[in-house]
Tab-separated table of C-alpha atoms in Angstrom:
chain	number	residue	atom	x	y	z
A	1	UNK	CA	66.998	27.987	-60.841
A	2	UNK	CA	63.641	28.800	-59.795
A	3	UNK	CA	62.125	26.086	-61.476
A	4	UNK	CA	64.279	23.928	-59.207
A	5	UNK	CA	63.157	25.606	-55.842
A	6	UNK	CA	60.801	22.951	-53.589
A	7	UNK	CA	57.120	24.243	-54.174
A	8	UNK	CA	55.580	22.177	-51.030
A	9	UNK	CA	56.476	21.489	-47.463
A	10	UNK	CA	57.716	17.739	-46.807
A	11	UNK	CA	55.565	15.123	-45.270
A	12	UNK	CA	55.651	14.125	-42.023
A	13	UNK	CA	57.052	10.316	-41.582
A	14	UNK	CA	54.763	9.293	-39.129
A	15	UNK	CA	51.409	11.355	-38.993
A	16	UNK	CA	48.989	11.431	-36.198
A	17	UNK	CA	45.397	11.337	-37.188
A	18	UNK	CA	43.849	14.576	-37.158
A	19	UNK	CA	40.566	15.598	-35.021
A	20	UNK	CA	38.601	18.761	-36.590
A	21	UNK	CA	37.242	21.044	-34.068
A	22	UNK	CA	34.304	22.850	-36.377
A	23	UNK	CA	32.592	21.342	-39.044
A	24	UNK	CA	32.310	24.729	-41.438
A	25	UNK	CA	32.501	25.442	-45.327
A	26	UNK	CA	36.173	26.126	-45.169
A	27	UNK	CA	36.724	22.475	-43.902
A	28	UNK	CA	34.626	21.046	-46.489
A	29	UNK	CA	35.917	23.024	-49.018
A	30	UNK	CA	39.912	23.078	-48.078
A	31	UNK	CA	40.617	21.381	-45.039
A	32	UNK	CA	39.497	17.920	-45.928
A	33	UNK	CA	40.354	17.767	-49.397
A	34	UNK	CA	44.032	18.848	-48.589
A	35	UNK	CA	44.460	16.334	-46.094
A	36	UNK	CA	42.945	13.416	-48.352
A	37	UNK	CA	45.684	14.378	-50.769
A	38	UNK	CA	48.064	14.787	-48.586
A	39	UNK	CA	47.323	11.287	-47.519
A	40	UNK	CA	46.641	12.312	-43.623
A	41	UNK	CA	43.850	10.574	-41.869
A	42	UNK	CA	40.905	12.481	-39.808
A	43	UNK	CA	39.762	10.297	-37.491
A	44	UNK	CA	36.977	12.663	-35.600
A	45	UNK	CA	35.213	15.725	-35.476
A	46	UNK	CA	33.195	18.099	-33.305
A	47	UNK	CA	30.852	21.089	-33.426
A	48	UNK	CA	28.467	23.107	-31.217
A	49	UNK	CA	25.911	22.099	-34.253
A	50	UNK	CA	25.598	18.424	-33.671
A	51	UNK	CA	24.101	17.669	-36.793
A	52	UNK	CA	26.954	19.576	-39.091
A	53	UNK	CA	29.192	17.544	-37.504
A	54	UNK	CA	27.405	14.326	-37.983
A	55	UNK	CA	26.960	15.751	-41.747
A	56	UNK	CA	30.519	16.388	-42.077
A	57	UNK	CA	31.136	13.090	-40.938
A	58	UNK	CA	28.864	11.140	-42.922
A	59	UNK	CA	29.926	12.897	-46.328
A	60	UNK	CA	33.975	12.079	-45.743
A	61	UNK	CA	33.876	8.856	-43.832
A	62	UNK	CA	35.101	10.168	-40.354
A	63	UNK	CA	34.811	7.597	-37.950
A	64	UNK	CA	34.001	9.741	-34.716
A	65	UNK	CA	31.832	12.358	-34.150
A	66	UNK	CA	32.234	13.878	-30.405
A	67	UNK	CA	29.791	16.332	-28.547
A	68	UNK	CA	32.233	18.631	-27.034
A	69	UNK	CA	36.044	19.718	-27.428
A	70	UNK	CA	36.475	18.216	-23.665
A	71	UNK	CA	35.167	14.778	-24.764
A	72	UNK	CA	38.056	15.024	-27.792
A	73	UNK	CA	40.293	15.838	-25.400
A	74	UNK	CA	39.527	12.927	-22.933
A	75	UNK	CA	39.349	10.770	-25.788
A	76	UNK	CA	42.259	11.577	-27.474
A	77	UNK	CA	44.904	13.066	-25.403
A	78	UNK	CA	48.262	14.105	-27.388
A	79	UNK	CA	48.004	10.981	-29.672
A	80	UNK	CA	46.294	13.469	-32.402
A	81	UNK	CA	46.633	16.685	-34.139
A	82	UNK	CA	43.930	19.117	-33.338
A	83	UNK	CA	42.532	20.934	-36.207
A	84	UNK	CA	41.032	24.184	-34.993
A	85	UNK	CA	38.429	25.640	-37.819
A	86	UNK	CA	36.181	27.848	-35.513
A	87	UNK	CA	35.145	31.861	-35.414
A	88	UNK	CA	38.114	33.856	-34.145
A	89	UNK	CA	35.903	34.541	-30.832
A	90	UNK	CA	35.527	31.203	-29.860
A	91	UNK	CA	39.203	30.001	-30.172
A	92	UNK	CA	40.295	30.811	-26.568
A	93	UNK	CA	37.731	28.540	-24.821
A	94	UNK	CA	38.672	25.501	-27.460
A	95	UNK	CA	42.321	26.310	-26.482
A	96	UNK	CA	41.267	25.858	-22.777
A	97	UNK	CA	39.861	22.604	-23.443
A	98	UNK	CA	42.856	20.926	-25.058
A	99	UNK	CA	45.394	18.805	-23.312
A	100	UNK	CA	48.635	20.552	-22.589
A	101	UNK	CA	51.455	20.119	-25.054
A	102	UNK	CA	48.752	19.291	-27.505
A	103	UNK	CA	49.570	19.648	-31.799
A	104	UNK	CA	47.118	21.993	-32.759
A	105	UNK	CA	46.591	24.503	-36.144
A	106	UNK	CA	44.485	27.380	-35.188
A	107	UNK	CA	42.057	28.696	-38.339
A	108	UNK	CA	43.240	32.642	-39.382
A	109	UNK	CA	42.698	35.018	-37.926
A	110	UNK	CA	44.819	34.521	-34.675
A	111	UNK	CA	41.571	35.765	-32.805
A	112	UNK	CA	38.975	38.893	-33.124
A	113	UNK	CA	41.574	41.854	-32.772
A	114	UNK	CA	45.003	42.110	-31.349
A	115	UNK	CA	43.760	41.843	-27.512
A	116	UNK	CA	42.410	38.452	-28.281
A	117	UNK	CA	45.261	37.208	-30.154
A	118	UNK	CA	47.436	37.911	-27.017
A	119	UNK	CA	45.395	36.007	-25.094
A	120	UNK	CA	45.660	32.829	-27.648
A	121	UNK	CA	49.334	33.753	-27.131
A	122	UNK	CA	49.307	33.475	-23.623
A	123	UNK	CA	47.466	30.202	-23.208
A	124	UNK	CA	49.570	28.514	-25.744
A	125	UNK	CA	52.487	29.234	-23.626
A	126	UNK	CA	51.101	28.276	-20.657
A	127	UNK	CA	49.620	25.581	-22.043
A	128	UNK	CA	52.887	24.466	-23.583
A	129	UNK	CA	50.993	23.599	-27.070
A	130	UNK	CA	52.613	23.003	-30.252
A	131	UNK	CA	50.401	25.745	-31.990
A	132	UNK	CA	50.526	27.166	-35.445
A	133	UNK	CA	48.091	29.820	-36.976
A	134	UNK	CA	46.774	28.510	-40.693
A	135	UNK	CA	48.141	31.392	-42.369
A	136	UNK	CA	48.632	29.122	-45.598
A	137	UNK	CA	48.982	31.764	-48.496
A	138	UNK	CA	52.949	31.664	-47.535
A	139	UNK	CA	53.034	27.836	-48.073
A	140	UNK	CA	50.978	28.112	-51.244
A	141	UNK	CA	53.775	26.465	-54.527
A	142	UNK	CA	54.219	29.651	-55.521
A	143	UNK	CA	55.080	31.806	-52.644
A	144	UNK	CA	56.934	28.645	-51.413
A	145	UNK	CA	59.061	29.148	-54.777
A	146	UNK	CA	58.881	32.980	-54.438
A	147	UNK	CA	60.326	33.094	-50.664
A	148	UNK	CA	63.209	30.669	-51.549
A	149	UNK	CA	64.022	32.674	-54.743
A	150	UNK	CA	64.507	35.644	-52.368
A	151	UNK	CA	66.704	33.720	-49.430
A	152	UNK	CA	68.771	32.051	-52.302
A	153	UNK	CA	69.471	35.137	-54.097
A	154	UNK	CA	68.289	34.902	-57.193
A	155	UNK	CA	66.736	38.207	-57.714
A	156	UNK	CA	69.040	40.044	-55.773
A	157	UNK	CA	68.653	42.399	-53.303
A	158	UNK	CA	64.751	42.781	-52.547
A	159	UNK	CA	63.779	46.111	-53.766
A	160	UNK	CA	59.801	46.052	-54.136
A	161	UNK	CA	56.982	44.106	-53.173
A	162	UNK	CA	53.549	45.331	-54.576
A	163	UNK	CA	50.312	43.418	-53.976
A	164	UNK	CA	47.770	45.030	-56.572
A	165	UNK	CA	44.023	43.995	-56.644
A	166	UNK	CA	41.518	44.923	-58.921
A	167	UNK	CA	38.917	42.533	-58.938
A	168	UNK	CA	35.165	41.984	-58.171
A	169	UNK	CA	34.234	39.889	-55.424
A	170	UNK	CA	30.457	38.818	-54.762
A	171	UNK	CA	29.947	39.991	-51.132
A	172	UNK	CA	26.859	39.140	-50.884
A	173	UNK	CA	28.415	35.413	-50.271
A	174	UNK	CA	29.461	36.634	-47.178
A	175	UNK	CA	26.435	38.649	-45.167
A	176	UNK	CA	28.115	37.204	-42.058
A	177	UNK	CA	30.356	40.073	-42.402
A	178	UNK	CA	27.806	42.373	-42.812
A	179	UNK	CA	27.902	43.469	-38.903
A	180	UNK	CA	31.853	43.600	-38.477
A	181	UNK	CA	33.463	46.806	-38.174
A	182	UNK	CA	36.413	45.156	-39.503
A	183	UNK	CA	36.265	43.617	-42.874
A	184	UNK	CA	38.643	43.843	-45.870
A	185	UNK	CA	42.021	43.896	-43.971
A	186	UNK	CA	40.935	41.767	-41.225
A	187	UNK	CA	39.680	38.931	-43.225
A	188	UNK	CA	41.025	39.519	-46.679
A	189	UNK	CA	44.360	41.530	-46.811
A	190	UNK	CA	45.521	39.869	-43.848
A	191	UNK	CA	46.652	37.117	-46.119
A	192	UNK	CA	48.758	39.415	-48.081
A	193	UNK	CA	49.942	41.186	-44.983
A	194	UNK	CA	51.115	37.833	-43.827
A	195	UNK	CA	52.746	36.857	-46.809
A	196	UNK	CA	55.047	40.086	-47.162
A	197	UNK	CA	56.168	39.445	-43.366
A	198	UNK	CA	57.241	35.970	-44.601
A	199	UNK	CA	58.846	37.296	-47.536
A	200	UNK	CA	60.549	40.504	-46.120
A	201	UNK	CA	60.330	40.114	-42.604
A	202	UNK	CA	58.479	42.857	-40.405
A	203	UNK	CA	58.083	46.676	-41.442
A	204	UNK	CA	59.207	49.724	-39.581
A	205	UNK	CA	55.842	51.116	-39.919
A	206	UNK	CA	52.861	51.654	-41.690
A	207	UNK	CA	50.076	53.682	-43.353
A	208	UNK	CA	46.765	52.265	-44.118
A	209	UNK	CA	43.340	53.639	-45.230
A	210	UNK	CA	40.681	50.866	-45.764
A	211	UNK	CA	36.983	52.505	-46.749
A	212	UNK	CA	33.679	51.544	-47.902
A	213	UNK	CA	32.005	51.703	-51.289
A	214	UNK	CA	28.359	52.720	-52.216
A	215	UNK	CA	28.904	49.167	-54.830
A	216	UNK	CA	29.196	47.295	-51.678
A	217	UNK	CA	27.166	49.262	-49.326
A	218	UNK	CA	26.425	46.964	-46.694
A	219	UNK	CA	30.154	46.327	-45.873
A	220	UNK	CA	32.298	48.244	-43.810
A	221	UNK	CA	35.316	48.214	-46.149
A	222	UNK	CA	35.981	46.893	-49.481
A	223	UNK	CA	38.704	49.241	-50.849
A	224	UNK	CA	42.275	49.263	-49.121
A	225	UNK	CA	45.649	51.211	-49.567
A	226	UNK	CA	48.647	50.177	-47.392
A	227	UNK	CA	52.460	51.542	-47.377
A	228	UNK	CA	54.406	49.637	-45.492
A	229	UNK	CA	57.802	51.359	-44.433
A	230	UNK	CA	60.731	49.379	-44.742
A	231	UNK	CA	63.407	52.010	-44.826
A	232	UNK	CA	65.394	53.467	-47.722
A	233	UNK	CA	65.785	50.314	-49.991
A	234	UNK	CA	62.635	47.968	-49.869
A	235	UNK	CA	59.349	49.551	-50.894
A	236	UNK	CA	56.313	47.877	-49.926
A	237	UNK	CA	52.960	48.841	-50.962
A	238	UNK	CA	49.111	47.437	-51.288
A	239	UNK	CA	46.369	48.755	-53.438
A	240	UNK	CA	43.048	46.551	-53.237
A	241	UNK	CA	39.474	47.196	-54.986
A	242	UNK	CA	37.138	44.476	-54.894
A	243	UNK	CA	34.266	46.217	-56.573
A	244	UNK	CA	35.523	46.515	-60.342
A	245	UNK	CA	32.546	46.216	-62.396
A	246	UNK	CA	34.036	46.222	-65.764
A	247	UNK	CA	34.483	42.562	-66.319
A	248	UNK	CA	37.451	40.419	-66.383
A	249	UNK	CA	39.733	42.349	-69.219
A	250	UNK	CA	41.510	44.873	-67.196
A	251	UNK	CA	41.324	43.115	-63.455
A	252	UNK	CA	44.150	42.113	-61.827
A	253	UNK	CA	45.337	40.068	-58.644
A	254	UNK	CA	49.078	39.881	-58.723
A	255	UNK	CA	52.178	40.111	-56.041
A	256	UNK	CA	55.008	41.932	-57.897
A	257	UNK	CA	58.315	41.320	-56.378
A	258	UNK	CA	61.384	43.016	-57.547
A	259	UNK	CA	65.050	42.676	-57.039
A	260	UNK	CA	68.187	43.949	-58.155
A	261	UNK	CA	68.875	41.116	-60.759
A	262	UNK	CA	65.359	39.743	-61.331
A	263	UNK	CA	61.582	40.058	-60.897
A	264	UNK	CA	59.059	37.932	-60.274
A	265	UNK	CA	55.045	37.952	-60.949
A	266	UNK	CA	52.499	36.049	-58.917
A	267	UNK	CA	49.080	35.365	-59.940
A	268	UNK	CA	46.384	35.047	-57.208
A	269	UNK	CA	43.766	32.672	-59.686
A	270	UNK	CA	41.448	32.455	-56.385
A	271	UNK	CA	40.417	36.059	-56.908
A	272	UNK	CA	38.803	35.981	-60.435
A	273	UNK	CA	35.555	34.931	-60.759
A	274	UNK	CA	35.400	34.021	-57.285
A	275	UNK	CA	34.867	31.404	-55.949
A	276	UNK	CA	35.241	29.396	-59.359
A	277	UNK	CA	38.744	30.791	-59.497
A	278	UNK	CA	41.464	30.516	-62.089
A	279	UNK	CA	44.991	29.161	-62.135
A	280	UNK	CA	47.710	30.639	-60.323
A	281	UNK	CA	50.772	31.821	-61.988
A	282	UNK	CA	54.359	31.974	-61.060
A	283	UNK	CA	56.159	34.050	-63.798
A	284	UNK	CA	60.348	34.845	-63.529
A	285	UNK	CA	62.488	37.357	-65.356
A	286	UNK	CA	66.100	38.054	-65.230
A	287	UNK	CA	67.294	41.619	-66.150
A	288	UNK	CA	67.288	42.393	-69.724
A	289	UNK	CA	65.865	38.714	-70.381
A	290	UNK	CA	62.755	36.854	-71.397
A	291	UNK	CA	59.803	36.070	-68.864
A	292	UNK	CA	59.531	32.563	-68.210
A	293	UNK	CA	56.420	30.647	-66.839
A	294	UNK	CA	57.148	28.458	-63.782
A	295	UNK	CA	55.004	25.333	-63.688
A	296	UNK	CA	53.348	24.921	-60.312
A	297	UNK	CA	52.686	21.701	-58.282
A	298	UNK	CA	49.290	22.939	-57.101
A	299	UNK	CA	47.579	26.167	-55.928
A	300	UNK	CA	46.709	28.293	-53.059
A	301	UNK	CA	43.620	26.319	-52.625
A	302	UNK	CA	44.184	23.443	-51.913
A	303	UNK	CA	47.697	22.555	-51.542
A	304	UNK	CA	48.818	25.234	-49.067
A	305	UNK	CA	46.668	23.547	-46.650
A	306	UNK	CA	48.284	20.459	-47.089
A	307	UNK	CA	51.528	22.725	-46.078
A	308	UNK	CA	50.225	23.956	-43.012
A	309	UNK	CA	49.301	20.845	-41.347
A	310	UNK	CA	52.223	19.136	-42.408
A	311	UNK	CA	54.618	21.511	-41.009
A	312	UNK	CA	52.951	20.939	-37.409
A	313	UNK	CA	52.781	17.453	-37.736
A	314	UNK	CA	56.506	17.357	-38.284
A	315	UNK	CA	57.043	19.735	-35.493
A	316	UNK	CA	55.178	17.539	-32.858
A	317	UNK	CA	57.706	15.019	-34.154
A	318	UNK	CA	60.575	16.561	-33.896
A	319	UNK	CA	61.316	16.855	-37.649
A	320	UNK	CA	61.089	20.291	-37.993
A	321	UNK	CA	62.795	23.107	-35.562
A	322	UNK	CA	60.425	25.564	-36.048
A	323	UNK	CA	56.530	26.019	-36.901
A	324	UNK	CA	56.442	28.251	-39.856
A	325	UNK	CA	53.465	30.060	-39.062
A	326	UNK	CA	53.629	29.587	-35.273
A	327	UNK	CA	51.453	31.589	-32.660
A	328	UNK	CA	54.562	33.403	-31.829
A	329	UNK	CA	54.842	34.481	-35.684
A	330	UNK	CA	51.286	34.990	-36.312
A	331	UNK	CA	50.902	37.382	-33.447
A	332	UNK	CA	53.481	39.592	-35.222
A	333	UNK	CA	50.927	39.524	-38.502
A	334	UNK	CA	47.804	40.628	-36.085
A	335	UNK	CA	50.388	43.390	-34.603
A	336	UNK	CA	50.672	44.351	-38.101
A	337	UNK	CA	47.041	44.412	-38.845
A	338	UNK	CA	46.347	46.075	-35.691
A	339	UNK	CA	48.724	48.790	-36.779
A	340	UNK	CA	47.204	49.115	-39.886
A	341	UNK	CA	43.721	49.830	-38.295
A	342	UNK	CA	45.674	52.188	-36.129
A	343	UNK	CA	46.862	54.165	-38.584
A	344	UNK	CA	43.355	54.812	-40.213
A	345	UNK	CA	42.593	56.930	-37.366
A	346	UNK	CA	45.377	59.306	-37.405
A	347	UNK	CA	44.408	61.747	-39.746
A	348	UNK	CA	46.931	62.950	-42.652
A	349	UNK	CA	48.735	66.258	-42.608
A	350	UNK	CA	46.379	68.806	-44.195
A	351	UNK	CA	48.277	70.422	-47.547
A	352	UNK	CA	49.326	73.828	-47.225
A	353	UNK	CA	48.292	75.183	-50.384
A	354	UNK	CA	48.743	78.998	-49.468
């Protein structure tokens, strides 16, 4: 039964301390609360803004503040796991300063574009890093259960994956996105594309359109349509609108995952009333049966952040055979994102209405 499927990544037996590289909001809001809940120790922090690092250390009782990544590497070597939470364009410079063979978790996305992602992959290979990317939605309790329901045949042959969002996102909270040429897919829907890959593998091709909206005029794109080509059996589709102005009643943020035997609905609670959010939900229905709500052991924020770090820790210790979101796999998500942007450059065939 789907209720019996594990919803969390197993904990490492002997975890290493964690050093945080980058002391921004995502670290305060997600990384540190998740690690505290998972019983993982954070032993140090560094940031290009020394006061920001010192403030984080004071607020979360982190014993060591380092003045550079090089200083961290010299002091800690491979005795810690490096949690890299810096902007995408800064990832390569951080990796260069890490010791060879180090275990590291890199904040998503994997660089600012596919070229940057390729450089990150090459550096990780050359330095033999045990490196994963923090695509954490695939580690969330509901998606862990959903993936295993597919793999164990609980829903039969997979026929449909639909992501449908019609929400109001307060874009004014993210002024740093204003100058970016790539916004919605690169920052938001990348989570959904990565999770679809985790559930169904790589598509054969993609058609995508992402566009702006006068209701969020400062941002390049806030609405997206994507069709994923999985051949003649599986239909993959995404419809994303961040600018719904008519209140909560008809807002939606769901994955619909349908097979020959059963259907699952996954509610992405964090998308509603952002940043306050609502509870995540997972629902399951066998053909002809009644819908059952599956109790969840947490949510996308923050429990999924426990899973990404646990996997890195266990892989580093030899307890896991694979990195579920390793750089090789994450590069394929970046390639899919790039394919979406390439698709946007191609005009649709004009209609012949003669």
